[in-house]
Amino acid sequence: MKMKTKYIFVTGGVVSSLGKGIAAASIGQLLKARGLSVTMLKLDPYINVDPGTMSPYQHGEVYVTDDGAETDLDLGHYERFLNASMKRVNNATTGQVYHTVIEKERKGDYLGATVQVIPHITDEIRSRILMAAKDNGSFDVLIVEIGGTVGDIESLPFLEAIRQFGLKVGRQNSLYVHVTLVPFIRAANEFKTKPTQHSVKDLREIGIQPDVLLCRTEGRLKKELREKIGLFCNMNAEAVIEAIDAKSIYEVPLLLERHGLGQLLVEKLGLETPEPDLTEWTNFVERVRHPQHKVSIGICGKYVELQDAYKSIIESFVHAGAANDAEVKVVWLAAEDLEKDEDNELMKSIDGILIPGGFGERGFEGKLNAIRYARETGLPFFGICLGLQTAVVEFARNVCGLDNADSREQHYDAKHPVIDFQPGQDGIERLGGTMRLGAYPCEIKSGSAARRIYGQRRIVERHRHRFEVNNEYIEILSKHGLKFSGICPQNDLVEIIELPDHPWFLAVQYHPELRSRVASPHPLFVDFVRAALEHKQARQS
Ligand code: GLN
């Protein structure tokens, strides 16, 4: 008989940026390693319907799912750790919850009632939890991560909803994990437990008694200290688990397993499972920790001060590095600095350059300089989304002699708009959720580098863009040597370009970084790192 779904709720206390997403994903990993089917849900307390219209400085990367949802970057961790594809149902925001409730109210679904946070908003949150658990059949475990920190005004309805949910499904079917901070105060030479005590007190005031505490700390927490925390927080010391800073996020599941977290969770949920199989994960972590080689890759973008904006790219390089037995050292290059770098000093120190996705005009010229340098000197170049668009503009200007070539995103009145709006995108007024989003197929031409790398004719990749290569310029660009090696068969949009006479010059309109996982590193990243290693060797000899 199929067992009932079990629910694990993950909350955070004291401060943000404790790595709650990584902790939640690690819990998922440990349960999956015990043969359970696991899915995840991120609940975000902000009022935006999704993060799609937020600046990367506010929110970091916008993660896009196959079904075209623009979501929180934690969904990327879930996919990478669980080797599973998340969907629209796996992320919900206050904006979405209110949107649904207000729509229902206007339709008259609540006729007669005063619509209120309790029960209407909390009911809607609960129904979204159920939806995530039931999606695609029924999962053994759903892990629900609540964004924000306990004590925030805006997370209250979510906490109330998970309290109610636990009551409905029963204590044996639900579990509350609280991720908290145990800071080390240097002046006193001591770990301090008070912030954790206060955070748990806040939770208990709402009616949630945590079952497990994950204590984020920079050093080892002695048994007496965990006992003390347990005493103040009304729990046994073995449920107070040390979650020490790790060198790599991929070590976190292994560290937590070592402290007995996996066993504790299955026991508390009354599950009988086989011993966990973490062999492949452990091997991967070993390769990340002890690489033979080292290679420097420049990432040139406009948000380089905030690396969360490029989260999935950074992780893709960790996966691809491990596949090449190499550490990929990322060198952050601010696009605006490259505008001034006339002697290309910044470019000379790297073995490959990646230009990631982005929006707007700032830094565009610096990226053009970087691409020109890479194209002319044989430095491996990898362009993603805006990176492809910039490469096409550079080629049109400097190789085809189309002096005023531009992207219509940068100059609306460009004389040669080699990058233009996709059909139907010009003049769109509602900016939220209206780009070309999600998975689309691409046909790869035989004999191309892309075909060699993928080893397949037809691929599917995720997208998030409004602009595209203008097909009217394909002829002149091709005549000068640019190869259009991947096309979307549904609408003839360009998906991949490459330069056959260059050691590695390839750009894609989609976002390959959204599909790279520990279990399946993305082939483009793997091959790009390989080419960068070759470039380094050639440079040195
Ligand atoms: N701004 C460009 C577009 O909308 C590129 C988007 C991206 O890089 N994700 O097409």
GROMACS .gro file of N, CA and C and ligand atoms in nm, residues 64 355-360 367 384-389 407 409-410 419-422 425 435-436 463-468 508-511 513, ligand 1:
model
  115
   64VAL      N    1   1.446   2.950  -1.379
   64VAL     CA    2   1.333   2.921  -1.467
   64VAL      C    3   1.315   2.770  -1.477
  355ILE      N    4   3.024   3.509  -2.105
  355ILE     CA    5   2.936   3.626  -2.090
  355ILE      C    6   2.796   3.574  -2.065
  356PRO      N    7   2.744   3.602  -1.945
  356PRO     CA    8   2.615   3.545  -1.906
  356PRO      C    9   2.496   3.630  -1.953
  357GLY      N   10   2.378   3.588  -1.913
  357GLY     CA   11   2.257   3.663  -1.945
  357GLY      C   12   2.254   3.796  -1.872
  358GLY      N   13   2.169   3.885  -1.919
  358GLY     CA   14   2.156   4.015  -1.855
  358GLY      C   15   2.057   4.101  -1.930
  359PHE      N   16   2.037   4.219  -1.876
  359PHE     CA   17   1.937   4.309  -1.933
  359PHE      C   18   1.991   4.451  -1.939
  360GLY      N   19   1.949   4.526  -2.038
  360GLY     CA   20   1.979   4.669  -2.043
  360GLY      C   21   2.115   4.700  -2.102
  367LYS      N   22   3.153   4.435  -2.280
  367LYS     CA   23   3.136   4.296  -2.322
  367LYS      C   24   3.177   4.280  -2.467
  384ILE      N   25   2.602   3.322  -2.315
  384ILE     CA   26   2.470   3.273  -2.275
  384ILE      C   27   2.369   3.387  -2.286
  385CYS      N   28   2.266   3.366  -2.363
  385CYS     CA   29   2.154   3.460  -2.377
  385CYS      C   30   2.202   3.598  -2.422
  386LEU      N   31   2.210   3.697  -2.333
  386LEU     CA   32   2.265   3.827  -2.373
  386LEU      C   33   2.407   3.808  -2.427
  387GLY      N   34   2.478   3.708  -2.379
  387GLY     CA   35   2.612   3.677  -2.427
  387GLY      C   36   2.611   3.641  -2.576
  388LEU      N   37   2.510   3.565  -2.618
  388LEU     CA   38   2.496   3.534  -2.762
  388LEU      C   39   2.463   3.661  -2.839
  389GLN      N   40   2.370   3.739  -2.785
  389GLN     CA   41   2.326   3.858  -2.857
  389GLN      C   42   2.443   3.956  -2.876
  407SER      N   43   2.174   4.579  -3.092
  407SER     CA   44   2.055   4.508  -3.045
  407SER      C   45   1.949   4.613  -3.019
  409GLU      N   46   1.746   4.614  -2.799
  409GLU     CA   47   1.738   4.636  -2.654
  409GLU      C   48   1.828   4.755  -2.615
  410GLN      N   49   1.943   4.766  -2.682
  410GLN     CA   50   2.036   4.874  -2.649
  410GLN      C   51   2.002   5.003  -2.723
  419ILE      N   52   1.996   4.213  -3.356
  419ILE     CA   53   1.916   4.149  -3.251
  419ILE      C   54   1.789   4.232  -3.238
  420ASP      N   55   1.677   4.165  -3.250
  420ASP     CA   56   1.550   4.238  -3.252
  420ASP      C   57   1.450   4.172  -3.156
  421PHE      N   58   1.339   4.240  -3.133
  421PHE     CA   59   1.232   4.178  -3.055
  421PHE      C   60   1.189   4.048  -3.122
  422GLN      N   61   1.152   3.949  -3.042
  422GLN     CA   62   1.086   3.832  -3.100
  422GLN      C   63   0.951   3.878  -3.152
  425GLN      N   64   0.671   4.073  -2.941
  425GLN     CA   65   0.722   4.121  -2.812
  425GLN      C   66   0.736   4.274  -2.807
  435MET      N   67   0.812   3.712  -2.109
  435MET     CA   68   0.923   3.676  -2.198
  435MET      C   69   0.899   3.536  -2.256
  436ARG      N   70   0.987   3.493  -2.345
  436ARG     CA   71   0.981   3.353  -2.391
  436ARG      C   72   1.044   3.271  -2.279
  463HIS      N   73   1.458   2.871  -2.142
  463HIS     CA   74   1.477   3.006  -2.197
  463HIS      C   75   1.420   3.115  -2.107
  464ARG      N   76   1.474   3.235  -2.125
  464ARG     CA   77   1.416   3.353  -2.060
  464ARG      C   78   1.466   3.477  -2.134
  465HIS      N   79   1.397   3.516  -2.239
  465HIS     CA   80   1.442   3.632  -2.317
  465HIS      C   81   1.329   3.692  -2.400
  466ARG      N   82   1.349   3.818  -2.436
  466ARG     CA   83   1.251   3.890  -2.517
  466ARG      C   84   1.308   3.917  -2.658
  467PHE      N   85   1.441   3.919  -2.668
  467PHE     CA   86   1.505   3.953  -2.795
  467PHE      C   87   1.566   3.828  -2.858
  468GLU      N   88   1.600   3.839  -2.988
  468GLU     CA   89   1.642   3.723  -3.065
  468GLU      C   90   1.729   3.769  -3.182
  508VAL      N   91   2.482   3.047  -2.683
  508VAL     CA   92   2.346   2.990  -2.688
  508VAL      C   93   2.243   3.092  -2.640
  509GLN      N   94   2.126   3.087  -2.699
  509GLN     CA   95   2.020   3.181  -2.661
  509GLN      C   96   1.950   3.135  -2.531
  510TYR      N   97   1.964   3.008  -2.500
  510TYR     CA   98   1.898   2.951  -2.381
  510TYR      C   99   1.993   2.953  -2.261
  511HIS      N  100   1.948   2.895  -2.150
  511HIS     CA  101   2.027   2.895  -2.027
  511HIS      C  102   2.067   2.753  -1.987
  513GLU      N  103   2.288   2.660  -1.790
  513GLU     CA  104   2.323   2.649  -1.648
  513GLU      C  105   2.205   2.602  -1.564
  542GLN     N1  106   1.792   4.102  -2.233
  542GLN     C1  107   1.797   3.999  -2.332
  542GLN     C2  108   1.658   3.957  -2.378
  542GLN     O1  109   1.561   3.990  -2.318
  542GLN     C3  110   1.869   3.877  -2.276
  542GLN     C4  111   1.799   3.812  -2.163
  542GLN     C5  112   1.887   3.719  -2.087
  542GLN     O2  113   2.009   3.725  -2.097
  542GLN     N2  114   1.829   3.636  -2.003
  542GLN     O3  115   1.645   3.891  -2.478
   0.00000   0.00000   0.00000
